[in-house]
Amino acid sequence: MTSADPPLPAEGAAPEAELKHGAISFLDALVIGLASTSPAYSLAVIIGPVVALVGVHTPGVVLASFVPMLLIASAFYYLNKADQDCGTTFSWVSRAMGPWFGWIGGWAIAMTGVLVVGSLADVAVRFGLLTVGLDSWTENTPLIVGLTVVVIVAMTALCVIGTDISARFQNVLILLQVASLLVFAAVALYRAIAGTSSLEAQTPSVTWLNPFAEGGAALTAGLLLGVFAFWGWESAVNLTEETEDSASAPGRAGIVSTVVLLGTYLSVAYAVVAYAGPDFLTEYEEDPDQIFAALGTEVLGGWSWVLLLSVATSALASTQTTIIPASRTGLSMARRHALPHALARIHPRFRTPDVSTWLVAAIAAAWYVLANIISENALQDSISALSLLIAFYYALTGIACAVYYRRQLTRSAKNLLLIGIGPVIGSILLIWLLIRSVVDLNDPEASYTGTAWFGLGPPLVIGLVIFLLGVVIMVFWRLRDATYWRERAGIAPDPVTGDPAPGDPATGGPQSVGVKR
C-alpha cells in the first residue's frame, strides 16, 4: 500500500457507502408497508366524505380504489425484480423513460413526504391526548405545534438509528392499530345486526359493494379519496436494499399489504355504515378527523379509548414510515448525481441515509409550522394537493413498467397481463383521476381555505408550485452537473425466465446504467 492509498476499513467494519443489507425480513417490510398507509387515520379521513358521495355503497368505492393500487403494485414488484434500488420510481423511470421523467418522479415522491409528515404527527399528538383524557389540550395550538415538532424529531431519530430498530417499533404499532380497528369493527357489526345500535343502523348487504350505484361523478370523487387511503404501501419497496431477498420480498410485501388493507378497509367500512347509517357519517364530511372520536364513544362507550389509540398509533407509525420513501429517494438521486452528493451520505454506524433523512424531516417540520402560521386550513389544503402527486408518480411507474419490459411482453400471457396491460390500465385510471383531481381542486369553495389563490383553488396552487419548483431545480441541477443525464437506459431481461433481451452487443441484454451506488 502506498501513502496515497486510502486506509483499509477495520475488520468487520460496515461499508461506508452502503445501506445495511438484510436488516429486515419480508414480514418487517410488510408491516412497514401497512404502517405507511396509516389505516386508522386514512379511514377516519375518508369515511365521512365518501359516505356523503355514495352513501351505503362506500365499501364498493373502497373495493374499486383497490383495483388501480393492485395493478400498480404489480408494476412495483416486477420493476423491483429488475432493479433493487431504494429510489424505486426515480430509478426505474430513469431507466425506462429517461432522466427528465425519472427526476420529476423522484421529486414527487419526496414532496409527498414533506407535505404529509407534519399532518400525521399532528394527528398522533391530538389523538394521543384524547386517548389519555386530555381533551382540552387539543385546543391549545402552540402546544400542539410544539409537540408535533418533537414527534417529528423523535420519529426521524428512530429512522436514522436503524431500519431494523424501526421495523421492530412498527411491529408493535401495527399490532395495536389493527387489533383496535378489528375490535371496533366487530363490536359495531354485532350491535348493528343485533339491533342495539344507538344510531340509525342499516342491515349490511352485498349490494353495498356496487361502486356504480350513485353514478360516475360520485364514483370519481370517491376514488380520489380511496386512492389516498391506499397510498403508502410502496414504502416496503423503498427498503429493498435493506431487505432479505431484495429481488422479490419487497415487491411481494407491497402486493400483500394492499390485499391486507382491502380486507381491513372493507371490514371497517361495512361496520361504520351498518352501525351509524349515512346521515350520521355525513355530518363529519367537513371535519373528518373527529369521526372516529365520535364513533368510538357511540360504539364502545367507556372503551372508546381503544379506537382513539388506534388512530394515534396509526398516525405515529405513518409519521416514521412516510419519511422512508422521501429519504431513500433523496439518497438514490444523490448517488446518481441528480441531487447534491451530500444527500448520499450513509451513517457509518447505523448505515442509514442520515443527511437525507434529517433534511426531509426539517423541511416537513418547517412547512408544518409555516402552514399553521398561515392558517390551519392551509395545512389541510396542502394535504388535499397530495392526490396530484400520488396519482402522478404511481401512473408514471405503471407506464415505466410496460416500457421497461417492452421487449418481453409478448413472450408469455403472464408477461403481457401482469407487466404490460395491468400496469398500463392502472396508470390510465390514475391519469383520469389526476385530471379529475385538477378540476376538483381548482374550486376555491371546495377547499378548506375557502378563498381563491391567484384565481385558483389553494390545493391546486400548492400542487402546481411544488411541480414548477421541481422543474426549476431539475433544470438548475442539469446545468450544474449533467452526470445523471448522461446515463444510458437499459432494456430489462425477461422477468420470469431471466433470459436477456436482444440489443446489447456484449451480452444480448440491457445496457447498464451509469453510476448507481
XYZ file of C-alpha atoms in Angstrom, residues 82-83 94-96 336 404 406-407 486-493 500-516:
34
model
C -35.026 -5.921 -12.338
C -33.544 -3.114 -10.219
C -34.976 6.924 -15.383
C -34.032 3.575 -16.926
C -37.260 3.148 -18.865
C -26.652 9.161 -9.184
C -39.016 -1.157 -19.424
C -41.489 -3.801 -23.719
C -39.434 -6.466 -25.490
C -25.567 11.117 -19.435
C -26.530 7.677 -18.125
C -27.680 5.052 -20.589
C -31.044 3.395 -20.156
C -31.395 -0.361 -20.476
C -33.904 -2.952 -21.637
C -34.858 -5.471 -18.993
C -34.282 -9.232 -19.147
C -31.527 -11.389 -21.678
C -33.235 -9.138 -24.176
C -31.684 -8.558 -27.578
C -29.958 -5.250 -28.107
C -26.736 -5.212 -26.106
C -23.895 -6.306 -28.415
C -21.886 -7.637 -25.495
C -24.489 -9.672 -23.613
C -27.589 -9.676 -25.739
C -29.221 -7.905 -22.790
C -29.580 -4.448 -21.351
C -27.045 -1.678 -21.340
C -26.011 -0.926 -17.792
C -26.999 2.333 -16.234
C -24.126 4.580 -15.192
C -23.426 5.387 -11.548
C -25.713 3.516 -9.187
